[in-house]
mmCIF file of C-alpha atoms and ligand atoms in Angstrom:
data_model
loop_
_atom_site.group_PDB
_atom_site.id
_atom_site.type_symbol
_atom_site.label_atom_id
_atom_site.label_comp_id
_atom_site.label_asym_id
_atom_site.label_seq_id
_atom_site.Cartn_x
_atom_site.Cartn_y
_atom_site.Cartn_z
ATOM 1 C CA MET A 541 -4.524 47.629 2.532
ATOM 2 C CA ALA A 542 -6.494 44.316 0.521
ATOM 3 C CA LEU A 543 -4.943 41.060 0.247
ATOM 4 C CA ILE A 544 -5.710 39.732 -3.087
ATOM 5 C CA VAL A 545 -5.171 36.015 -4.256
ATOM 6 C CA GLN A 546 -5.048 35.627 -8.081
ATOM 7 C CA LYS A 547 -4.593 32.304 -9.946
ATOM 8 C CA TYR A 548 -3.056 31.807 -13.359
ATOM 9 C CA GLY A 549 -3.961 28.492 -15.366
ATOM 10 C CA GLY A 550 -1.298 26.745 -17.653
ATOM 11 C CA THR A 551 -2.315 28.668 -20.634
ATOM 12 C CA SER A 552 -2.123 31.891 -18.810
ATOM 13 C CA VAL A 553 1.782 30.931 -17.777
ATOM 14 C CA GLY A 554 1.879 28.831 -21.280
ATOM 15 C CA ASP A 555 5.118 30.867 -22.390
ATOM 16 C CA VAL A 556 7.434 33.568 -22.045
ATOM 17 C CA ASP A 557 5.543 35.931 -23.141
ATOM 18 C CA ARG A 558 2.591 35.126 -21.201
ATOM 19 C CA ILE A 559 4.296 34.763 -18.050
ATOM 20 C CA LYS A 560 5.565 38.455 -19.007
ATOM 21 C CA ASN A 561 1.779 39.395 -19.204
ATOM 22 C CA VAL A 562 1.059 37.974 -16.047
ATOM 23 C CA ALA A 563 3.940 39.671 -14.299
ATOM 24 C CA ARG A 564 2.523 43.146 -15.524
ATOM 25 C CA ARG A 565 -1.007 42.282 -14.501
ATOM 26 C CA VAL A 566 -0.008 41.330 -10.664
ATOM 27 C CA LYS A 567 2.434 44.901 -10.711
ATOM 28 C CA GLU A 568 -1.017 46.542 -11.698
ATOM 29 C CA THR A 569 -2.670 45.076 -8.769
ATOM 30 C CA ARG A 570 0.103 45.849 -6.474
ATOM 31 C CA ASP A 571 0.618 49.241 -7.282
ATOM 32 C CA ALA A 572 -2.886 49.830 -6.441
ATOM 33 C CA GLY A 573 -1.976 49.373 -3.265
ATOM 34 C CA ASN A 574 -2.796 45.954 -2.843
ATOM 35 C CA GLN A 575 -1.076 42.870 -1.127
ATOM 36 C CA VAL A 576 -0.981 40.146 -3.484
ATOM 37 C CA ILE A 577 -0.360 36.272 -3.657
ATOM 38 C CA VAL A 578 -0.147 34.693 -7.361
ATOM 39 C CA VAL A 579 -1.013 30.653 -7.632
ATOM 40 C CA VAL A 580 0.463 29.405 -11.075
ATOM 41 C CA SER A 581 -0.217 25.757 -12.445
ATOM 42 C CA ALA A 582 2.387 24.409 -14.927
ATOM 43 C CA ARG A 583 2.527 25.508 -18.324
ATOM 44 C CA SER A 584 -0.129 24.189 -20.743
ATOM 45 C CA GLY A 585 0.763 20.216 -21.625
ATOM 46 C CA VAL A 586 3.771 20.041 -19.228
ATOM 47 C CA THR A 587 1.875 18.219 -16.579
ATOM 48 C CA ASN A 588 0.139 15.467 -19.492
ATOM 49 C CA ASP A 589 3.901 15.547 -21.193
ATOM 50 C CA LEU A 590 5.189 14.527 -17.742
ATOM 51 C CA ILE A 591 2.588 11.925 -17.348
ATOM 52 C CA ALA A 592 3.450 10.608 -20.901
ATOM 53 C CA ARG A 593 6.974 10.249 -20.298
ATOM 54 C CA ALA A 594 6.103 8.019 -17.012
ATOM 55 C CA ARG A 595 4.133 5.970 -18.504
ATOM 56 C CA ALA A 596 6.716 5.582 -21.684
ATOM 57 C CA LEU A 597 9.081 4.136 -19.000
ATOM 58 C CA ASN A 598 6.397 2.483 -16.589
ATOM 59 C CA PRO A 599 2.668 1.630 -17.376
ATOM 60 C CA MET A 600 1.870 1.553 -13.564
ATOM 61 C CA PRO A 601 4.077 4.606 -12.005
ATOM 62 C CA ASP A 602 4.558 4.625 -8.577
ATOM 63 C CA GLU A 603 2.482 7.241 -7.030
ATOM 64 C CA ARG A 604 4.819 8.868 -4.684
ATOM 65 C CA GLU A 605 7.297 8.977 -7.561
ATOM 66 C CA MET A 606 4.863 10.455 -9.735
ATOM 67 C CA ASP A 607 3.886 13.456 -7.117
ATOM 68 C CA MET A 608 7.802 13.874 -7.290
ATOM 69 C CA LEU A 609 7.566 14.185 -10.980
ATOM 70 C CA LEU A 610 4.452 16.411 -11.768
ATOM 71 C CA THR A 611 5.324 19.201 -8.953
ATOM 72 C CA VAL A 612 8.002 19.710 -11.288
ATOM 73 C CA GLY A 613 6.061 21.686 -13.867
ATOM 74 C CA GLU A 614 4.423 24.325 -11.032
ATOM 75 C CA GLN A 615 7.851 24.790 -9.803
ATOM 76 C CA GLU A 616 9.319 25.783 -13.034
ATOM 77 C CA THR A 617 6.456 28.712 -13.262
ATOM 78 C CA ILE A 618 6.793 30.112 -10.147
ATOM 79 C CA ALA A 619 10.726 30.680 -10.298
ATOM 80 C CA LEU A 620 9.808 31.962 -13.797
ATOM 81 C CA THR A 621 6.802 34.265 -12.437
ATOM 82 C CA ALA A 622 9.307 35.397 -9.943
ATOM 83 C CA MET A 623 12.120 36.141 -12.130
ATOM 84 C CA ALA A 624 9.506 38.155 -14.908
ATOM 85 C CA LEU A 625 8.646 40.485 -11.528
ATOM 86 C CA HIS A 626 11.883 41.005 -10.984
ATOM 87 C CA ALA A 627 12.242 42.335 -14.521
ATOM 88 C CA LEU A 628 9.624 44.924 -13.480
ATOM 89 C CA ASP A 629 11.457 45.937 -10.442
ATOM 90 C CA VAL A 630 8.181 44.416 -8.322
ATOM 91 C CA PRO A 631 9.883 42.526 -5.179
ATOM 92 C CA ALA A 632 8.456 38.930 -5.543
ATOM 93 C CA VAL A 633 9.568 35.502 -3.960
ATOM 94 C CA SER A 634 8.648 31.843 -4.899
ATOM 95 C CA ARG A 635 7.077 29.140 -2.609
ATOM 96 C CA THR A 636 6.139 25.496 -3.114
ATOM 97 C CA GLY A 637 3.195 24.206 -1.349
ATOM 98 C CA ALA A 638 5.293 22.753 1.644
ATOM 99 C CA GLN A 639 7.079 26.142 2.127
ATOM 100 C CA ALA A 640 3.778 27.820 2.761
ATOM 101 C CA GLY A 641 2.474 25.232 5.370
ATOM 102 C CA ILE A 642 0.073 23.283 2.773
ATOM 103 C CA LEU A 643 -0.539 19.875 4.799
ATOM 104 C CA THR A 644 -2.160 17.069 3.027
ATOM 105 C CA ASP A 645 -3.031 13.827 3.960
ATOM 106 C CA PRO A 646 -0.696 10.848 2.419
ATOM 107 C CA GLU A 647 -3.008 10.222 -0.672
ATOM 108 C CA HIS A 648 -0.352 10.660 -3.066
ATOM 109 C CA THR A 649 -1.720 12.047 -6.461
ATOM 110 C CA ARG A 650 -5.221 12.789 -4.853
ATOM 111 C CA ALA A 651 -4.463 14.509 -1.548
ATOM 112 C CA ARG A 652 -6.488 16.162 0.691
ATOM 113 C CA ILE A 653 -5.655 19.566 2.346
ATOM 114 C CA THR A 654 -5.689 19.012 6.172
ATOM 115 C CA SER A 655 -4.293 22.306 7.483
ATOM 116 C CA ILE A 656 -2.480 25.127 6.128
ATOM 117 C CA SER A 657 -0.099 27.543 8.368
ATOM 118 C CA GLY A 658 0.932 29.832 5.604
ATOM 119 C CA GLY A 659 4.551 29.325 6.423
ATOM 120 C CA ASP A 660 6.150 32.520 5.975
ATOM 121 C CA VAL A 661 3.786 34.028 3.614
ATOM 122 C CA LYS A 662 2.374 36.669 5.341
ATOM 123 C CA ALA A 663 5.442 38.000 6.736
ATOM 124 C CA GLN A 664 6.797 37.913 3.342
ATOM 125 C CA LEU A 665 3.332 40.114 2.302
ATOM 126 C CA ASP A 666 3.874 42.341 5.111
ATOM 127 C CA ALA A 667 7.931 43.060 3.756
ATOM 128 C CA GLY A 668 6.146 44.253 0.673
ATOM 129 C CA LYS A 669 6.855 41.114 -1.276
ATOM 130 C CA VAL A 670 4.456 39.412 -3.902
ATOM 131 C CA VAL A 671 4.481 35.910 -2.968
ATOM 132 C CA ILE A 672 4.004 33.064 -5.714
ATOM 133 C CA LEU A 673 2.726 29.949 -4.792
ATOM 134 C CA ALA A 674 3.139 26.708 -6.581
ATOM 135 C CA GLY A 675 -0.438 25.354 -7.263
ATOM 136 C CA PHE A 676 -1.562 21.730 -7.223
ATOM 137 C CA GLN A 677 1.077 20.593 -4.166
ATOM 138 C CA GLY A 678 1.141 19.942 -0.639
ATOM 139 C CA GLN A 679 3.274 18.006 1.840
ATOM 140 C CA SER A 680 2.095 14.782 3.954
ATOM 141 C CA ALA A 681 2.802 14.912 7.729
ATOM 142 C CA ASP A 682 5.880 12.750 7.083
ATOM 143 C CA GLY A 683 7.512 15.023 4.803
ATOM 144 C CA GLN A 684 6.438 13.648 1.443
ATOM 145 C CA ILE A 685 5.480 16.179 -1.578
ATOM 146 C CA THR A 686 1.944 15.110 -2.623
ATOM 147 C CA THR A 687 -0.310 16.442 -5.199
ATOM 148 C CA LEU A 688 -4.060 17.605 -5.230
ATOM 149 C CA GLY A 689 -5.732 15.899 -8.206
ATOM 150 C CA ARG A 690 -5.604 17.041 -11.716
ATOM 151 C CA GLY A 691 -6.852 21.036 -12.082
ATOM 152 C CA GLY A 692 -5.755 21.179 -8.576
ATOM 153 C CA SER A 693 -3.667 24.911 -8.485
ATOM 154 C CA ASP A 694 -7.673 25.887 -8.230
ATOM 155 C CA LEU A 695 -7.907 24.633 -4.853
ATOM 156 C CA SER A 696 -4.432 25.721 -3.777
ATOM 157 C CA ALA A 697 -5.919 29.654 -4.465
ATOM 158 C CA ILE A 698 -9.202 28.750 -2.659
ATOM 159 C CA ALA A 699 -7.585 27.124 0.125
ATOM 160 C CA ILE A 700 -4.816 29.946 0.653
ATOM 161 C CA ALA A 701 -7.396 32.483 0.136
ATOM 162 C CA ALA A 702 -9.389 30.707 3.033
ATOM 163 C CA ALA A 703 -6.295 30.153 5.270
ATOM 164 C CA LEU A 704 -5.258 34.013 5.116
ATOM 165 C CA LYS A 705 -8.253 35.450 4.797
ATOM 166 C CA ALA A 706 -7.893 37.114 1.340
ATOM 167 C CA ASP A 707 -10.196 39.789 0.896
ATOM 168 C CA LEU A 708 -10.275 38.906 -2.840
ATOM 169 C CA CYS A 709 -9.830 35.357 -4.822
ATOM 170 C CA GLN A 710 -9.630 35.864 -8.698
ATOM 171 C CA ILE A 711 -9.321 32.879 -10.906
ATOM 172 C CA CYS A 712 -7.683 34.009 -14.254
ATOM 173 C CA THR A 713 -7.984 31.875 -17.253
ATOM 174 C CA ASP A 714 -8.593 31.529 -20.906
ATOM 175 C CA VAL A 715 -12.189 32.403 -20.736
ATOM 176 C CA ASP A 716 -14.217 35.860 -19.654
ATOM 177 C CA GLY A 717 -16.228 33.729 -17.104
ATOM 178 C CA VAL A 718 -19.145 31.753 -16.556
ATOM 179 C CA TYR A 719 -21.352 31.786 -19.402
ATOM 180 C CA THR A 720 -25.329 30.878 -19.730
ATOM 181 C CA ALA A 721 -24.015 28.115 -22.442
ATOM 182 C CA ASP A 722 -20.546 27.447 -24.285
ATOM 183 C CA PRO A 723 -20.102 30.202 -26.447
ATOM 184 C CA ARG A 724 -18.771 28.072 -29.264
ATOM 185 C CA LEU A 725 -21.726 26.324 -29.653
ATOM 186 C CA VAL A 726 -24.366 28.974 -28.637
ATOM 187 C CA PRO A 727 -23.000 32.545 -30.435
ATOM 188 C CA ASN A 728 -25.276 34.285 -28.416
ATOM 189 C CA ALA A 729 -24.312 33.242 -24.705
ATOM 190 C CA THR A 730 -24.017 35.482 -22.135
ATOM 191 C CA LYS A 731 -21.621 35.820 -19.281
ATOM 192 C CA LEU A 732 -22.909 36.018 -15.818
ATOM 193 C CA ASP A 733 -22.269 38.353 -13.724
ATOM 194 C CA GLU A 734 -22.792 35.882 -10.483
ATOM 195 C CA ILE A 735 -23.643 32.076 -10.180
ATOM 196 C CA SER A 736 -24.212 30.271 -6.536
ATOM 197 C CA TYR A 737 -21.521 27.626 -5.654
ATOM 198 C CA GLU A 738 -24.153 24.882 -6.419
ATOM 199 C CA GLU A 739 -25.233 25.731 -9.852
ATOM 200 C CA MET A 740 -21.365 25.886 -10.305
ATOM 201 C CA LEU A 741 -20.873 22.389 -9.688
ATOM 202 C CA GLU A 742 -23.644 21.096 -11.047
ATOM 203 C CA LEU A 743 -22.754 23.026 -14.437
ATOM 204 C CA ALA A 744 -19.150 21.514 -14.310
ATOM 205 C CA SER A 745 -20.535 17.967 -13.895
ATOM 206 C CA SER A 746 -22.912 18.582 -16.943
ATOM 207 C CA GLY A 747 -19.813 19.215 -19.046
ATOM 208 C CA SER A 748 -19.185 23.170 -18.702
ATOM 209 C CA LYS A 749 -16.019 22.663 -17.001
ATOM 210 C CA VAL A 750 -14.326 26.117 -15.674
ATOM 211 C CA MET A 751 -12.628 24.760 -12.870
ATOM 212 C CA GLN A 752 -11.638 21.580 -10.734
ATOM 213 C CA ASN A 753 -14.808 20.858 -8.984
ATOM 214 C CA ARG A 754 -12.992 19.891 -5.512
ATOM 215 C CA ALA A 755 -11.898 23.939 -5.459
ATOM 216 C CA VAL A 756 -15.447 24.869 -5.666
ATOM 217 C CA GLU A 757 -16.176 22.451 -2.902
ATOM 218 C CA PHE A 758 -14.131 24.066 -0.601
ATOM 219 C CA ALA A 759 -14.980 27.344 -1.517
ATOM 220 C CA GLN A 760 -18.359 26.358 -0.403
ATOM 221 C CA LYS A 761 -17.539 24.706 2.608
ATOM 222 C CA PHE A 762 -15.334 27.970 3.550
ATOM 223 C CA ASN A 763 -17.758 30.307 1.944
ATOM 224 C CA VAL A 764 -14.929 31.926 -0.112
ATOM 225 C CA ILE A 765 -16.353 33.974 -2.525
ATOM 226 C CA PHE A 766 -14.414 34.213 -5.849
ATOM 227 C CA GLU A 767 -14.393 35.449 -9.368
ATOM 228 C CA VAL A 768 -13.487 33.566 -12.327
ATOM 229 C CA ARG A 769 -12.082 36.213 -15.390
ATOM 230 C CA SER A 770 -9.847 36.345 -18.157
ATOM 231 C CA SER A 771 -5.695 36.893 -17.938
ATOM 232 C CA PHE A 772 -6.063 38.535 -21.336
ATOM 233 C CA ASN A 773 -8.384 41.734 -20.388
ATOM 234 C CA ASN A 774 -10.147 43.400 -17.525
ATOM 235 C CA ASN A 775 -13.713 43.005 -18.337
ATOM 236 C CA PRO A 776 -15.457 41.915 -15.153
ATOM 237 C CA GLY A 777 -15.821 38.093 -14.494
ATOM 238 C CA THR A 778 -18.252 35.869 -12.807
ATOM 239 C CA ILE A 779 -18.693 36.102 -9.014
ATOM 240 C CA VAL A 780 -19.244 32.681 -7.372
ATOM 241 C CA LYS A 781 -20.817 32.676 -4.400
ATOM 242 C CA GLU A 782 -23.420 31.461 -2.012
ATOM 243 C CA GLU A 783 -26.927 31.379 -3.151
ATOM 244 C CA ALA A 784 -28.631 34.852 -2.980
ATOM 245 C CA ALA A 785 -32.688 35.209 -2.490
ATOM 246 C CA SER A 786 -32.110 37.665 -5.831
ATOM 247 C CA MET A 787 -30.480 34.178 -8.280
ATOM 248 C CA GLU A 788 -34.330 32.113 -7.794
ATOM 249 C CA ASP A 789 -35.633 34.862 -9.763
ATOM 250 C CA VAL A 790 -33.690 33.456 -12.724
ATOM 251 C CA VAL A 791 -35.154 29.880 -13.007
ATOM 252 C CA VAL A 792 -32.398 28.557 -15.465
ATOM 253 C CA SER A 793 -29.003 29.812 -15.544
ATOM 254 C CA GLY A 794 -27.278 28.228 -17.814
ATOM 255 C CA VAL A 795 -27.504 25.360 -20.078
ATOM 256 C CA ALA A 796 -24.275 22.405 -20.430
ATOM 257 C CA LEU A 797 -23.469 19.918 -22.744
ATOM 258 C CA ASP A 798 -21.632 16.301 -22.278
ATOM 259 C CA LYS A 799 -20.477 14.779 -24.980
ATOM 260 C CA ASN A 800 -18.677 12.164 -23.191
ATOM 261 C CA GLN A 801 -21.472 9.680 -21.906
ATOM 262 C CA ALA A 802 -22.251 6.452 -22.969
ATOM 263 C CA LYS A 803 -25.851 4.461 -22.323
ATOM 264 C CA ILE A 804 -25.652 1.190 -21.455
ATOM 265 C CA VAL A 805 -28.465 -1.355 -21.537
ATOM 266 C CA ALA A 806 -28.345 -4.223 -19.736
ATOM 267 C CA SER A 807 -31.063 -6.157 -21.026
ATOM 268 C CA ASP A 808 -32.630 -9.440 -19.339
ATOM 269 C CA LEU A 809 -31.928 -8.875 -15.968
ATOM 270 C CA PRO A 810 -33.793 -11.190 -13.243
ATOM 271 C CA ASP A 811 -36.785 -8.851 -12.088
ATOM 272 C CA ARG A 812 -36.777 -9.413 -8.803
ATOM 273 C CA PRO A 813 -35.424 -7.365 -5.440
ATOM 274 C CA GLY A 814 -31.375 -6.549 -5.190
ATOM 275 C CA THR A 815 -30.968 -7.087 -8.756
ATOM 276 C CA ALA A 816 -30.110 -3.201 -9.053
ATOM 277 C CA ALA A 817 -28.331 -3.045 -5.756
ATOM 278 C CA LYS A 818 -26.261 -5.331 -7.072
ATOM 279 C CA LEU A 819 -25.490 -4.042 -10.075
ATOM 280 C CA PHE A 820 -25.098 -0.187 -8.943
ATOM 281 C CA LYS A 821 -23.052 -1.670 -5.939
ATOM 282 C CA ALA A 822 -20.466 -3.535 -8.105
ATOM 283 C CA LEU A 823 -20.438 -0.590 -10.557
ATOM 284 C CA ALA A 824 -19.705 1.893 -7.722
ATOM 285 C CA ASP A 825 -16.940 -0.714 -6.175
ATOM 286 C CA ALA A 826 -15.220 -0.156 -9.955
ATOM 287 C CA ASN A 827 -15.249 3.660 -9.141
ATOM 288 C CA ILE A 828 -17.918 3.819 -12.317
ATOM 289 C CA SER A 829 -19.630 6.973 -11.677
ATOM 290 C CA VAL A 830 -23.163 6.104 -13.191
ATOM 291 C CA ASP A 831 -25.507 9.157 -13.938
ATOM 292 C CA MET A 832 -28.667 8.527 -15.488
ATOM 293 C CA ILE A 833 -30.752 5.543 -14.904
ATOM 294 C CA VAL A 834 -34.053 4.112 -16.204
ATOM 295 C CA GLN A 835 -35.545 0.795 -15.310
ATOM 296 C CA ASN A 836 -38.019 -0.633 -17.782
ATOM 297 C CA ILE A 837 -40.974 -2.290 -16.415
ATOM 298 C CA GLY A 838 -40.828 -6.206 -15.943
ATOM 299 C CA ARG A 839 -41.981 -8.783 -18.273
ATOM 300 C CA ASP A 840 -41.752 -12.763 -18.020
ATOM 301 C CA GLY A 841 -39.508 -12.168 -15.025
ATOM 302 C CA LYS A 842 -36.716 -10.063 -16.569
ATOM 303 C CA ALA A 843 -36.153 -6.253 -16.766
ATOM 304 C CA ASN A 844 -33.884 -4.047 -18.609
ATOM 305 C CA MET A 845 -31.746 -1.512 -16.945
ATOM 306 C CA THR A 846 -30.486 1.796 -18.668
ATOM 307 C CA PHE A 847 -27.983 4.156 -17.598
ATOM 308 C CA THR A 848 -25.015 6.311 -18.406
ATOM 309 C CA VAL A 849 -21.300 5.895 -17.604
ATOM 310 C CA PRO A 850 -18.737 8.232 -18.904
ATOM 311 C CA ARG A 851 -17.323 7.233 -22.433
ATOM 312 C CA GLU A 852 -14.172 6.252 -21.116
ATOM 313 C CA ASP A 853 -15.558 3.755 -18.503
ATOM 314 C CA ILE A 854 -17.468 1.698 -21.260
ATOM 315 C CA TYR A 855 -15.336 -1.293 -21.183
ATOM 316 C CA ARG A 856 -14.826 -1.628 -17.763
ATOM 317 C CA ALA A 857 -18.857 -1.161 -17.183
ATOM 318 C CA GLU A 858 -19.188 -3.919 -20.048
ATOM 319 C CA LYS A 859 -17.151 -6.122 -17.716
ATOM 320 C CA VAL A 860 -18.434 -5.656 -14.229
ATOM 321 C CA VAL A 861 -22.108 -5.936 -16.235
ATOM 322 C CA THR A 862 -21.416 -9.560 -17.198
ATOM 323 C CA GLU A 863 -19.181 -10.394 -14.188
ATOM 324 C CA SER A 864 -22.102 -9.672 -11.638
ATOM 325 C CA PHE A 865 -24.748 -11.359 -13.698
ATOM 326 C CA PRO A 866 -22.696 -14.583 -15.216
ATOM 327 C CA ASP A 867 -25.506 -16.930 -15.149
ATOM 328 C CA GLU A 868 -27.487 -14.630 -17.316
ATOM 329 C CA ALA A 869 -25.041 -14.275 -19.819
ATOM 330 C CA SER A 870 -26.258 -13.689 -23.252
ATOM 331 C CA GLY A 871 -25.849 -11.539 -26.501
ATOM 332 C CA LYS A 872 -28.218 -9.309 -25.250
ATOM 333 C CA LEU A 873 -27.047 -8.487 -21.785
ATOM 334 C CA PHE A 874 -24.916 -5.738 -22.612
ATOM 335 C CA GLU A 875 -25.299 -2.783 -24.984
ATOM 336 C CA ALA A 876 -23.680 0.485 -24.927
ATOM 337 C CA ASN A 877 -23.945 3.713 -27.221
ATOM 338 C CA ASP A 878 -22.639 7.097 -27.209
ATOM 339 C CA ILE A 879 -25.162 9.665 -26.051
ATOM 340 C CA ALA A 880 -24.811 13.441 -25.182
ATOM 341 C CA LYS A 881 -26.466 14.978 -22.227
ATOM 342 C CA VAL A 882 -28.482 18.353 -22.050
ATOM 343 C CA SER A 883 -28.473 20.279 -18.865
ATOM 344 C CA VAL A 884 -30.468 22.792 -17.371
ATOM 345 C CA VAL A 885 -29.125 24.139 -14.496
ATOM 346 C CA GLY A 886 -30.464 26.845 -11.710
ATOM 347 C CA VAL A 887 -31.449 27.021 -8.377
ATOM 348 C CA GLY A 888 -34.967 29.169 -9.021
ATOM 349 C CA MET A 889 -36.073 25.437 -9.793
ATOM 350 C CA ARG A 890 -36.664 25.117 -6.641
ATOM 351 C CA SER A 891 -39.591 27.680 -6.546
ATOM 352 C CA HIS A 892 -40.608 27.589 -10.428
ATOM 353 C CA SER A 893 -42.895 24.795 -12.103
ATOM 354 C CA GLY A 894 -42.726 23.922 -15.529
ATOM 355 C CA VAL A 895 -39.200 23.481 -16.294
ATOM 356 C CA ALA A 896 -39.458 20.143 -17.282
ATOM 357 C CA ALA A 897 -42.309 20.532 -19.685
ATOM 358 C CA LYS A 898 -40.421 23.760 -21.435
ATOM 359 C CA LEU A 899 -37.333 21.944 -21.775
ATOM 360 C CA PHE A 900 -39.344 18.745 -23.342
ATOM 361 C CA ASP A 901 -41.775 20.800 -25.529
ATOM 362 C CA ALA A 902 -38.582 22.756 -27.156
ATOM 363 C CA LEU A 903 -36.673 19.289 -28.111
ATOM 364 C CA ALA A 904 -40.166 18.228 -28.970
ATOM 365 C CA VAL A 905 -40.201 21.473 -31.773
ATOM 366 C CA ALA A 906 -37.094 20.351 -32.800
ATOM 367 C CA SER A 907 -38.032 16.882 -33.285
ATOM 368 C CA ILE A 908 -35.087 15.628 -31.120
ATOM 369 C CA ASN A 909 -35.678 12.585 -29.597
ATOM 370 C CA ILE A 910 -35.225 12.035 -25.474
ATOM 371 C CA GLN A 911 -33.877 8.488 -24.215
ATOM 372 C CA LEU A 912 -33.385 9.382 -20.920
ATOM 373 C CA VAL A 913 -34.117 11.664 -17.874
ATOM 374 C CA SER A 914 -32.635 12.597 -14.691
ATOM 375 C CA THR A 915 -33.599 15.449 -12.752
ATOM 376 C CA SER A 916 -32.034 17.091 -9.223
ATOM 377 C CA GLU A 917 -33.527 19.869 -7.145
ATOM 378 C CA ILE A 918 -31.713 21.995 -9.513
ATOM 379 C CA LYS A 919 -30.827 20.361 -12.716
ATOM 380 C CA ILE A 920 -32.738 18.458 -15.380
ATOM 381 C CA SER A 921 -30.865 16.443 -17.989
ATOM 382 C CA VAL A 922 -32.110 14.578 -21.049
ATOM 383 C CA GLY A 923 -29.879 12.086 -22.666
ATOM 384 C CA ILE A 924 -30.508 12.613 -26.525
ATOM 385 C CA ASP A 925 -28.566 11.374 -29.813
ATOM 386 C CA PRO A 926 -25.002 12.990 -30.012
ATOM 387 C CA LYS A 927 -25.929 14.001 -33.536
ATOM 388 C CA ASP A 928 -28.616 16.402 -32.052
ATOM 389 C CA ALA A 929 -26.188 17.681 -29.201
ATOM 390 C CA GLU A 930 -25.656 20.777 -30.205
ATOM 391 C CA GLU A 931 -28.961 21.757 -31.836
ATOM 392 C CA ALA A 932 -30.288 20.894 -28.536
ATOM 393 C CA THR A 933 -28.600 23.266 -26.875
ATOM 394 C CA ARG A 934 -29.420 26.010 -29.085
ATOM 395 C CA VAL A 935 -32.767 25.543 -28.729
ATOM 396 C CA VAL A 936 -32.587 25.075 -25.126
ATOM 397 C CA HIS A 937 -30.854 28.208 -24.752
ATOM 398 C CA THR A 938 -33.477 30.098 -26.770
ATOM 399 C CA ALA A 939 -36.709 28.487 -24.807
ATOM 400 C CA PHE A 940 -35.504 29.604 -21.780
ATOM 401 C CA GLY A 941 -34.622 32.865 -22.869
ATOM 402 C CA LEU A 942 -30.970 33.216 -22.001
ATOM 403 C CA GLY A 943 -29.685 34.604 -25.734
ATOM 404 C CA GLN A 944 -28.712 37.962 -25.732
HETATM 405 N N1 LIG B 1022 -0.836 21.156 -13.859
HETATM 406 C C1 LIG B 1022 -1.578 20.686 -12.940
HETATM 407 C C2 LIG B 1022 -3.000 20.107 -14.015
HETATM 408 O O1 LIG B 1022 -2.446 20.187 -15.208
HETATM 409 C C3 LIG B 1022 -2.368 21.479 -11.965
HETATM 410 C C4 LIG B 1022 -3.376 22.436 -12.456
HETATM 411 O O2 LIG B 1022 -3.361 22.520 -13.327
HETATM 412 O O3 LIG B 1022 -4.249 23.169 -12.108
HETATM 413 O O4 LIG B 1022 -3.664 19.386 -13.500
HETATM 414 MG MG1 LIG B 1023 -5.467 23.936 -14.857
#
């Protein structure tokens, strides 16, 4: 008998009919002779709604109370899912994170899991029941309810699968798996049969977000192989696992587009050792994550530094730049523009050359100008004008032969 963890996200449990659909799928899995742990999120929109209500009452709500509030969303869906299974004559019982022994540190709203005892989950499974576990929540050592950061139900699923040594962990969602590009932008994008943890993390950080990144990192650390698949059909999904030698035969696995970036030019900075350190330390202290960086060659003792940040951080970044260099303050110090980032990702880049050349050539042929470039071992990203973003994604996808 295999132990299967199935996680259903907010859209998959979005209303009564969808919860019935989940119950049917869980029943099928159990009828096939498996033990099943179901991890559910709040109905889609519920968590955001609760956050909006909290903010309407208090712009800076207390974080302990925030966790008390937000865990309500998942508690609704675990109970409803159990009831839907009972209606199908499937024995099922719901458990909160605390009841399943998910212990975390005390950092409310962004707690990290410290250990998982499993509580009585195993005993309930052995007694023939389906266990429905509330995603996104845990408990600190002193008994307070905590949450695992937005999208944290993915982490709950991976973590319980690791702790109870599940045979299979399925992340059931509203897409069929991980694609070579966003199928809404690139109609001939194809679903990947498998992908490495690292590629999945790079694709997510480049704009193709299917799952919470912390969950993927956790899976990588504890070597939890999982499948991303649809809640609405039975197509095989994408298996996410440790890199295999054969994966390197494919140079580029996917193209990601992130339209939520801003390019910042801090000009006329003093061209001397320590300037970059000072600027980027100040940005790091403000918790602003910088992605691409270009420093121009200095002239007359001045240099320009160009870098990208998430668009929502433009104003905070502006403040950091002007406050870090008060003496240099001038109208030109700070300039910001929206930018789109197109990235190609693939573990095969480690062993193949010419990826950058091919990428740049594809963009040149389409007359798309590159403003910034950044690279890692398995990723090359270019910053371009947002008006060219979709065309760039398509031409790059074609250039690397990723279309059907
Ligand atoms: N309900 C939580 C959120 O919206 C957790 C999750 O959906 O995974 O962030
Ligand atoms: Mg979610």
